[in-house]
PDB file of C-alpha atoms and ligand atoms in Angstrom:
ATOM      1  CA  MET T   1    -140.122   6.002  68.416  1.00  0.00           C
ATOM      2  CA  ILE T   2    -136.757   5.275  66.881  1.00  0.00           C
ATOM      3  CA  VAL T   3    -133.973   3.674  68.875  1.00  0.00           C
ATOM      4  CA  ALA T   4    -130.615   3.456  67.133  1.00  0.00           C
ATOM      5  CA  SER T   5    -127.289   1.989  68.135  1.00  0.00           C
ATOM      6  CA  ASN T   6    -124.053   3.220  66.575  1.00  0.00           C
ATOM      7  CA  LEU T   7    -121.453   0.541  67.202  1.00  0.00           C
ATOM      8  CA  LYS T   8    -118.683   2.699  65.689  1.00  0.00           C
ATOM      9  CA  THR T   9    -115.356   0.811  65.499  1.00  0.00           C
ATOM     10  CA  ASN T  10    -116.408  -1.777  68.048  1.00  0.00           C
ATOM     11  CA  LEU T  11    -117.298  -5.468  68.028  1.00  0.00           C
ATOM     12  CA  THR T  12    -116.046  -8.136  65.686  1.00  0.00           C
ATOM     13  CA  ARG T  13    -118.197  -9.715  62.990  1.00  0.00           C
ATOM     14  CA  ALA T  14    -119.086 -12.598  65.318  1.00  0.00           C
ATOM     15  CA  GLN T  15    -119.903 -10.259  68.212  1.00  0.00           C
ATOM     16  CA  THR T  16    -122.023  -8.069  65.939  1.00  0.00           C
ATOM     17  CA  SER T  17    -123.931 -11.057  64.665  1.00  0.00           C
ATOM     18  CA  SER T  18    -124.731 -12.165  68.207  1.00  0.00           C
ATOM     19  CA  TYR T  19    -125.664  -8.555  69.130  1.00  0.00           C
ATOM     20  CA  LEU T  20    -128.170  -8.424  66.274  1.00  0.00           C
ATOM     21  CA  MET T  21    -129.511 -11.837  67.164  1.00  0.00           C
ATOM     22  CA  ASP T  22    -129.993 -10.866  70.821  1.00  0.00           C
ATOM     23  CA  VAL T  23    -131.891  -7.719  69.804  1.00  0.00           C
ATOM     24  CA  GLU T  24    -134.086  -9.690  67.370  1.00  0.00           C
ATOM     25  CA  ASN T  25    -134.863 -12.245  70.080  1.00  0.00           C
ATOM     26  CA  PHE T  26    -135.753  -9.448  72.460  1.00  0.00           C
ATOM     27  CA  LEU T  27    -138.053  -7.846  69.880  1.00  0.00           C
ATOM     28  CA  ASP T  28    -139.749 -11.172  69.156  1.00  0.00           C
ATOM     29  CA  LYS T  29    -140.179 -12.052  72.783  1.00  0.00           C
ATOM     30  CA  THR T  30    -141.512  -8.684  73.881  1.00  0.00           C
ATOM     31  CA  ASN T  31    -143.498  -7.830  70.799  1.00  0.00           C
ATOM     32  CA  VAL T  32    -142.019  -4.340  70.910  1.00  0.00           C
ATOM     33  CA  LYS T  33    -143.030  -2.206  67.977  1.00  0.00           C
ATOM     34  CA  GLN T  34    -140.397   0.503  67.863  1.00  0.00           C
ATOM     35  CA  GLU T  35    -138.196   1.315  64.889  1.00  0.00           C
ATOM     36  CA  VAL T  36    -134.803  -0.164  65.735  1.00  0.00           C
ATOM     37  CA  LEU T  37    -131.642   0.692  63.811  1.00  0.00           C
ATOM     38  CA  VAL T  38    -128.148  -0.737  64.301  1.00  0.00           C
ATOM     39  CA  PHE T  39    -125.024   0.587  62.603  1.00  0.00           C
ATOM     40  CA  PRO T  40    -122.240  -2.038  62.780  1.00  0.00           C
ATOM     41  CA  ALA T  41    -118.605  -1.482  61.835  1.00  0.00           C
ATOM     42  CA  GLN T  42    -118.154  -1.790  58.052  1.00  0.00           C
ATOM     43  CA  SER T  43    -116.355  -5.133  58.228  1.00  0.00           C
ATOM     44  CA  SER T  44    -119.220  -6.588  60.275  1.00  0.00           C
ATOM     45  CA  LEU T  45    -121.944  -5.837  57.732  1.00  0.00           C
ATOM     46  CA  ALA T  46    -123.721  -8.990  56.632  1.00  0.00           C
ATOM     47  CA  VAL T  47    -127.086 -10.117  55.357  1.00  0.00           C
ATOM     48  CA  HIS T  48    -129.580  -9.680  58.156  1.00  0.00           C
ATOM     49  CA  ALA T  49    -133.191 -10.790  58.248  1.00  0.00           C
ATOM     50  CA  GLY T  50    -135.490  -9.441  60.915  1.00  0.00           C
ATOM     51  CA  GLN T  51    -137.075  -6.356  62.370  1.00  0.00           C
ATOM     52  CA  ILE T  52    -133.861  -4.350  62.815  1.00  0.00           C
ATOM     53  CA  TYR T  53    -132.753  -1.939  60.128  1.00  0.00           C
ATOM     54  CA  GLN T  54    -129.066  -2.634  59.696  1.00  0.00           C
ATOM     55  CA  GLY T  55    -127.309   0.471  58.429  1.00  0.00           C
ATOM     56  CA  ALA T  56    -123.883   1.551  57.234  1.00  0.00           C
ATOM     57  CA  GLN T  57    -122.003   4.126  59.309  1.00  0.00           C
ATOM     58  CA  ASN T  58    -120.609   5.600  56.119  1.00  0.00           C
ATOM     59  CA  ALA T  59    -120.272   4.923  52.400  1.00  0.00           C
ATOM     60  CA  TYR T  60    -118.884   6.736  49.408  1.00  0.00           C
ATOM     61  CA  PRO T  61    -121.358   8.346  46.995  1.00  0.00           C
ATOM     62  CA  ALA T  62    -120.605   5.930  44.149  1.00  0.00           C
ATOM     63  CA  LYS T  63    -121.555   2.422  43.137  1.00  0.00           C
ATOM     64  CA  ASN T  64    -117.882   1.367  43.046  1.00  0.00           C
ATOM     65  CA  GLY T  65    -114.582   2.712  41.767  1.00  0.00           C
ATOM     66  CA  ALA T  66    -111.140   3.948  42.805  1.00  0.00           C
ATOM     67  CA  PHE T  67    -111.902   5.175  46.338  1.00  0.00           C
ATOM     68  CA  THR T  68    -109.354   3.424  48.513  1.00  0.00           C
ATOM     69  CA  GLY T  69    -110.601   2.571  51.961  1.00  0.00           C
ATOM     70  CA  GLU T  70    -114.221   3.323  51.140  1.00  0.00           C
ATOM     71  CA  ILE T  71    -117.195   1.167  50.320  1.00  0.00           C
ATOM     72  CA  GLY T  72    -119.857   2.061  47.747  1.00  0.00           C
ATOM     73  CA  SER T  73    -123.469   1.213  47.119  1.00  0.00           C
ATOM     74  CA  GLU T  74    -122.508  -2.038  45.372  1.00  0.00           C
ATOM     75  CA  GLN T  75    -121.007  -3.352  48.597  1.00  0.00           C
ATOM     76  CA  LEU T  76    -124.135  -2.338  50.541  1.00  0.00           C
ATOM     77  CA  GLU T  77    -126.430  -3.877  47.970  1.00  0.00           C
ATOM     78  CA  GLU T  78    -124.634  -7.203  48.426  1.00  0.00           C
ATOM     79  CA  PHE T  79    -126.077  -7.299  51.968  1.00  0.00           C
ATOM     80  CA  SER T  80    -129.409  -5.645  51.080  1.00  0.00           C
ATOM     81  CA  ILE T  81    -128.498  -2.637  53.213  1.00  0.00           C
ATOM     82  CA  ASN T  82    -130.508   0.472  52.494  1.00  0.00           C
ATOM     83  CA  THR T  83    -130.004   2.519  55.625  1.00  0.00           C
ATOM     84  CA  ILE T  84    -127.088   4.885  56.120  1.00  0.00           C
ATOM     85  CA  LEU T  85    -125.692   7.342  58.655  1.00  0.00           C
ATOM     86  CA  ILE T  86    -124.412  10.540  57.061  1.00  0.00           C
ATOM     87  CA  GLY T  87    -122.596  13.439  58.702  1.00  0.00           C
ATOM     88  CA  HIS T  88    -121.800  11.894  62.064  1.00  0.00           C
ATOM     89  CA  SER T  89    -119.608  14.294  64.010  1.00  0.00           C
ATOM     90  CA  GLU T  90    -116.727  11.814  64.020  1.00  0.00           C
ATOM     91  CA  ARG T  91    -116.849  11.837  60.193  1.00  0.00           C
ATOM     92  CA  ARG T  92    -117.094  15.624  60.159  1.00  0.00           C
ATOM     93  CA  HIS T  93    -114.466  16.386  62.780  1.00  0.00           C
ATOM     94  CA  ILE T  94    -112.045  13.436  62.885  1.00  0.00           C
ATOM     95  CA  LEU T  95    -112.177  12.439  59.231  1.00  0.00           C
ATOM     96  CA  GLY T  96    -112.621  16.022  58.035  1.00  0.00           C
ATOM     97  CA  GLU T  97    -115.709  15.498  55.887  1.00  0.00           C
ATOM     98  CA  ALA T  98    -117.053  18.799  54.608  1.00  0.00           C
ATOM     99  CA  GLN T  99    -120.699  19.694  54.122  1.00  0.00           C
ATOM    100  CA  THR T 100    -120.248  19.493  50.315  1.00  0.00           C
ATOM    101  CA  LEU T 101    -119.244  15.815  50.506  1.00  0.00           C
ATOM    102  CA  LEU T 102    -122.065  15.080  52.957  1.00  0.00           C
ATOM    103  CA  VAL T 103    -124.555  16.722  50.610  1.00  0.00           C
ATOM    104  CA  GLU T 104    -123.191  14.624  47.748  1.00  0.00           C
ATOM    105  CA  LYS T 105    -123.626  11.471  49.844  1.00  0.00           C
ATOM    106  CA  PHE T 106    -127.109  12.558  50.851  1.00  0.00           C
ATOM    107  CA  HIS T 107    -128.304  12.965  47.271  1.00  0.00           C
ATOM    108  CA  TYR T 108    -126.600   9.823  46.024  1.00  0.00           C
ATOM    109  CA  TYR T 109    -128.217   7.658  48.700  1.00  0.00           C
ATOM    110  CA  LYS T 110    -131.516   9.519  48.521  1.00  0.00           C
ATOM    111  CA  ASN T 111    -131.702   8.673  44.829  1.00  0.00           C
ATOM    112  CA  LEU T 112    -131.318   5.021  45.790  1.00  0.00           C
ATOM    113  CA  GLY T 113    -134.207   5.397  48.256  1.00  0.00           C
ATOM    114  CA  PHE T 114    -132.081   4.815  51.370  1.00  0.00           C
ATOM    115  CA  LYS T 115    -133.301   5.583  54.855  1.00  0.00           C
ATOM    116  CA  ILE T 116    -130.859   8.344  55.817  1.00  0.00           C
ATOM    117  CA  VAL T 117    -129.950   9.327  59.363  1.00  0.00           C
ATOM    118  CA  PHE T 118    -128.350  12.735  58.891  1.00  0.00           C
ATOM    119  CA  CYS T 119    -126.456  14.087  61.901  1.00  0.00           C
ATOM    120  CA  VAL T 120    -126.063  17.683  62.963  1.00  0.00           C
ATOM    121  CA  GLY T 121    -124.488  19.148  66.083  1.00  0.00           C
ATOM    122  CA  GLU T 122    -122.340  21.964  67.371  1.00  0.00           C
ATOM    123  CA  PRO T 123    -118.883  21.853  68.965  1.00  0.00           C
ATOM    124  CA  LEU T 124    -118.446  23.385  72.434  1.00  0.00           C
ATOM    125  CA  GLU T 125    -116.803  26.606  71.253  1.00  0.00           C
ATOM    126  CA  ILE T 126    -119.815  27.321  69.056  1.00  0.00           C
ATOM    127  CA  ARG T 127    -122.265  26.617  71.842  1.00  0.00           C
ATOM    128  CA  GLU T 128    -120.340  28.977  74.093  1.00  0.00           C
ATOM    129  CA  GLU T 129    -120.903  31.767  71.586  1.00  0.00           C
ATOM    130  CA  GLY T 130    -124.588  31.779  72.457  1.00  0.00           C
ATOM    131  CA  GLU T 131    -127.865  30.568  71.049  1.00  0.00           C
ATOM    132  CA  GLY T 132    -127.890  32.724  67.916  1.00  0.00           C
ATOM    133  CA  VAL T 133    -124.463  31.547  66.743  1.00  0.00           C
ATOM    134  CA  MET T 134    -125.295  27.965  67.630  1.00  0.00           C
ATOM    135  CA  MET T 135    -128.581  27.905  65.711  1.00  0.00           C
ATOM    136  CA  LYS T 136    -126.894  29.504  62.700  1.00  0.00           C
ATOM    137  CA  TYR T 137    -124.168  26.842  62.821  1.00  0.00           C
ATOM    138  CA  LEU T 138    -126.771  24.067  62.951  1.00  0.00           C
ATOM    139  CA  GLU T 139    -128.720  25.665  60.125  1.00  0.00           C
ATOM    140  CA  LEU T 140    -125.664  25.515  57.873  1.00  0.00           C
ATOM    141  CA  GLN T 141    -125.506  21.769  58.451  1.00  0.00           C
ATOM    142  CA  TYR T 142    -128.955  21.463  56.845  1.00  0.00           C
ATOM    143  CA  GLU T 143    -127.771  23.334  53.783  1.00  0.00           C
ATOM    144  CA  GLY T 144    -128.039  21.385  50.541  1.00  0.00           C
ATOM    145  CA  ILE T 145    -130.031  18.459  51.906  1.00  0.00           C
ATOM    146  CA  ASP T 146    -133.661  17.811  51.042  1.00  0.00           C
ATOM    147  CA  THR T 147    -135.312  18.291  54.428  1.00  0.00           C
ATOM    148  CA  SER T 148    -138.610  16.944  53.122  1.00  0.00           C
ATOM    149  CA  TYR T 149    -137.163  13.614  51.958  1.00  0.00           C
ATOM    150  CA  GLU T 150    -139.600  10.945  53.130  1.00  0.00           C
ATOM    151  CA  ASN T 151    -136.911   8.549  54.354  1.00  0.00           C
ATOM    152  CA  LEU T 152    -134.985  11.156  56.281  1.00  0.00           C
ATOM    153  CA  ILE T 153    -134.286  10.961  59.995  1.00  0.00           C
ATOM    154  CA  ILE T 154    -132.258  13.730  61.609  1.00  0.00           C
ATOM    155  CA  ALA T 155    -130.071  13.213  64.657  1.00  0.00           C
ATOM    156  CA  TYR T 156    -129.117  16.187  66.793  1.00  0.00           C
ATOM    157  CA  GLU T 157    -125.848  15.284  68.488  1.00  0.00           C
ATOM    158  CA  PRO T 158    -123.921  18.054  70.221  1.00  0.00           C
ATOM    159  CA  VAL T 159    -120.247  17.258  69.503  1.00  0.00           C
ATOM    160  CA  TRP T 160    -119.238  18.019  73.093  1.00  0.00           C
ATOM    161  CA  ALA T 161    -121.760  15.483  74.400  1.00  0.00           C
ATOM    162  CA  ILE T 162    -120.576  12.550  72.296  1.00  0.00           C
ATOM    163  CA  GLY T 163    -118.666  10.002  74.320  1.00  0.00           C
ATOM    164  CA  THR T 164    -118.042  12.477  77.140  1.00  0.00           C
ATOM    165  CA  GLY T 165    -120.778  11.644  79.617  1.00  0.00           C
ATOM    166  CA  LEU T 166    -122.025  15.237  79.313  1.00  0.00           C
ATOM    167  CA  THR T 167    -125.485  16.072  78.016  1.00  0.00           C
ATOM    168  CA  PRO T 168    -127.414  19.307  77.589  1.00  0.00           C
ATOM    169  CA  THR T 169    -130.164  19.877  80.152  1.00  0.00           C
ATOM    170  CA  LEU T 170    -133.536  18.350  79.314  1.00  0.00           C
ATOM    171  CA  GLU T 171    -134.879  21.880  78.816  1.00  0.00           C
ATOM    172  CA  ASP T 172    -132.111  22.613  76.307  1.00  0.00           C
ATOM    173  CA  ILE T 173    -132.730  19.371  74.457  1.00  0.00           C
ATOM    174  CA  SER T 174    -136.417  20.214  74.095  1.00  0.00           C
ATOM    175  CA  LYS T 175    -135.768  23.799  73.131  1.00  0.00           C
ATOM    176  CA  ILE T 176    -133.232  22.927  70.440  1.00  0.00           C
ATOM    177  CA  HIS T 177    -135.348  20.065  69.125  1.00  0.00           C
ATOM    178  CA  LEU T 178    -138.415  22.258  68.828  1.00  0.00           C
ATOM    179  CA  ALA T 179    -136.355  24.881  66.993  1.00  0.00           C
ATOM    180  CA  LEU T 180    -134.862  22.269  64.645  1.00  0.00           C
ATOM    181  CA  LYS T 181    -138.302  20.803  63.977  1.00  0.00           C
ATOM    182  CA  GLU T 182    -139.178  24.046  62.260  1.00  0.00           C
ATOM    183  CA  LYS T 183    -136.542  23.243  59.660  1.00  0.00           C
ATOM    184  CA  SER T 184    -137.778  19.761  58.900  1.00  0.00           C
ATOM    185  CA  SER T 185    -140.658  17.583  59.955  1.00  0.00           C
ATOM    186  CA  ALA T 186    -138.446  14.480  59.730  1.00  0.00           C
ATOM    187  CA  PRO T 187    -138.207  12.443  62.946  1.00  0.00           C
ATOM    188  CA  LEU T 188    -135.554  14.000  65.165  1.00  0.00           C
ATOM    189  CA  LEU T 189    -133.320  11.870  67.375  1.00  0.00           C
ATOM    190  CA  TYR T 190    -131.144  13.050  70.221  1.00  0.00           C
ATOM    191  CA  GLY T 191    -127.624  11.621  70.492  1.00  0.00           C
ATOM    192  CA  GLY T 192    -124.671  12.207  72.789  1.00  0.00           C
ATOM    193  CA  SER T 193    -123.980  10.261  75.993  1.00  0.00           C
ATOM    194  CA  VAL T 194    -127.444   8.737  76.264  1.00  0.00           C
ATOM    195  CA  LYS T 195    -127.195   6.112  79.000  1.00  0.00           C
ATOM    196  CA  ILE T 196    -129.568   3.626  80.453  1.00  0.00           C
ATOM    197  CA  ASP T 197    -130.354   5.921  83.385  1.00  0.00           C
ATOM    198  CA  THR T 198    -130.912   9.044  81.253  1.00  0.00           C
ATOM    199  CA  ALA T 199    -132.724   7.446  78.304  1.00  0.00           C
ATOM    200  CA  LYS T 200    -136.181   7.734  79.806  1.00  0.00           C
ATOM    201  CA  ASP T 201    -136.008  11.440  80.591  1.00  0.00           C
ATOM    202  CA  ILE T 202    -134.442  12.231  77.220  1.00  0.00           C
ATOM    203  CA  LEU T 203    -136.967  10.151  75.274  1.00  0.00           C
ATOM    204  CA  ALA T 204    -139.764  11.857  77.183  1.00  0.00           C
ATOM    205  CA  CYS T 205    -138.600  15.350  76.129  1.00  0.00           C
ATOM    206  CA  GLU T 206    -140.905  17.275  73.856  1.00  0.00           C
ATOM    207  CA  GLY T 207    -139.547  17.233  70.306  1.00  0.00           C
ATOM    208  CA  VAL T 208    -137.522  14.042  70.783  1.00  0.00           C
ATOM    209  CA  ASP T 209    -138.596  11.195  68.494  1.00  0.00           C
ATOM    210  CA  GLY T 210    -135.883   8.762  69.498  1.00  0.00           C
ATOM    211  CA  VAL T 211    -132.235   8.358  70.409  1.00  0.00           C
ATOM    212  CA  LEU T 212    -128.972   7.523  68.657  1.00  0.00           C
ATOM    213  CA  VAL T 213    -126.708   5.812  71.148  1.00  0.00           C
ATOM    214  CA  GLY T 214    -123.019   4.892  71.027  1.00  0.00           C
ATOM    215  CA  SER T 215    -121.202   3.713  74.150  1.00  0.00           C
ATOM    216  CA  GLY T 216    -124.409   3.365  76.177  1.00  0.00           C
ATOM    217  CA  ALA T 217    -125.725   0.784  73.709  1.00  0.00           C
ATOM    218  CA  LEU T 218    -122.569  -1.313  73.320  1.00  0.00           C
ATOM    219  CA  ALA T 219    -123.837  -3.779  75.899  1.00  0.00           C
ATOM    220  CA  VAL T 220    -126.786  -5.369  74.147  1.00  0.00           C
ATOM    221  CA  GLU T 221    -128.882  -5.651  77.313  1.00  0.00           C
ATOM    222  CA  ASN T 222    -128.650  -1.881  77.775  1.00  0.00           C
ATOM    223  CA  PHE T 223    -129.732  -1.291  74.199  1.00  0.00           C
ATOM    224  CA  CYS T 224    -132.701  -3.639  74.648  1.00  0.00           C
ATOM    225  CA  GLN T 225    -133.595  -1.862  77.856  1.00  0.00           C
ATOM    226  CA  MET T 226    -133.653   1.466  75.994  1.00  0.00           C
ATOM    227  CA  ILE T 227    -135.953  -0.038  73.368  1.00  0.00           C
ATOM    228  CA  ARG T 228    -138.257  -1.137  76.152  1.00  0.00           C
ATOM    229  CA  ILE T 229    -138.219   2.342  77.693  1.00  0.00           C
ATOM    230  CA  ALA T 230    -139.198   3.793  74.304  1.00  0.00           C
ATOM    231  CA  GLN T 231    -141.988   1.270  74.034  1.00  0.00           C
ATOM    232  CA  ASP T 232    -143.311   2.082  77.510  1.00  0.00           C
ATOM    233  CA  LEU T 233    -143.236   5.793  76.766  1.00  0.00           C
ATOM    234  CA  GLU T 234    -144.709   5.490  73.304  1.00  0.00           C
ATOM    235  CA  LYS T 235    -145.772   9.024  72.543  1.00  0.00           C
TER     236      LYS T 235
HETATM  237  P1  PGA Z   1    -122.221   8.251  72.606  1.00  0.00           P
HETATM  238  O1  PGA Z   1    -122.192   8.344  71.006  1.00  0.00           O
HETATM  239  O2  PGA Z   1    -123.565   7.712  72.960  1.00  0.00           O
HETATM  240  O3  PGA Z   1    -121.101   7.318  72.958  1.00  0.00           O
HETATM  241  O4  PGA Z   1    -122.016   9.623  73.115  1.00  0.00           O
HETATM  242  C1  PGA Z   1    -123.324   8.757  70.307  1.00  0.00           C
HETATM  243  C2  PGA Z   1    -123.007   8.875  68.850  1.00  0.00           C
HETATM  244  O5  PGA Z   1    -121.875   9.188  68.506  1.00  0.00           O
HETATM  245  O6  PGA Z   1    -123.884   8.643  67.992  1.00  0.00           O
END
C-alpha cells in the first residue's frame, strides 16, 4: 500500500530532516515494505537518500523563468525530486488553481516521468446535492489528465473532510473509491482527517490502496504507526 504524509506549511528544514530520518530508521528497523511518500514544505526540500519518496507539494509547469513565488523543475532536479502532488484542494480552493493549470502541470511533470499524486474531491455543498452531482463534479477533475499514466496515483480527498476531523462513512469511502476506480486503474488513496485510530478501518476499505495524511501524520510516531498498520493489513 501507499502511505503518504503531506506536511503542508509545517516544520522547519531541521525538523523535516529529522522527520525523514526517523521514518527511514523506522523502515530500516522494521523491514516494512510499503511505498512511503513525504511532501515537505518547499523551503525544506533537500537531497534525501533512502526508501522514502520525497515529493514537492506544488511546482510550476516550467523549468525556470519569471514566476514569482513559484519553483520549477530545475529547483526540484537540484534535489533529485521526481514526485509531485498536483491539485490538492488547498491549491484548488485557497490558491484558486483551475483545472486548466492543473492539467498543464500534470502534462509537464508527466513528460519528465514524475510520480504524480493527483488529488480530487468535492466540497460540502456539492456533496449535499446528491450522488449524481458529486460524481459528475469528481469526473470533471479527471478531465484532461492521462488516467493511464504509469506513474499516476490518485488521491480522493473530500474537501469538507480535510483538516476538520470529519470523514465519510467507511461504506461511502468504499463506494466512491470503487466508482472512481472505473475511471482509472491507478492506485487510489483516501485523504481527509485520517488519524491514527481511523487509519486501520480506512486502509481496510475495499478500493482503498493507501492514505494521504496531513495533521494526523505531523507527529512522526503517528505516521510510522500508520505505515505499520498498512504493512499489517497488506492486501
Ligand atoms: P488532513 O489533511 O489529514 O489534515 O485532513 C489531508 C490532506 O490535506 O492531504
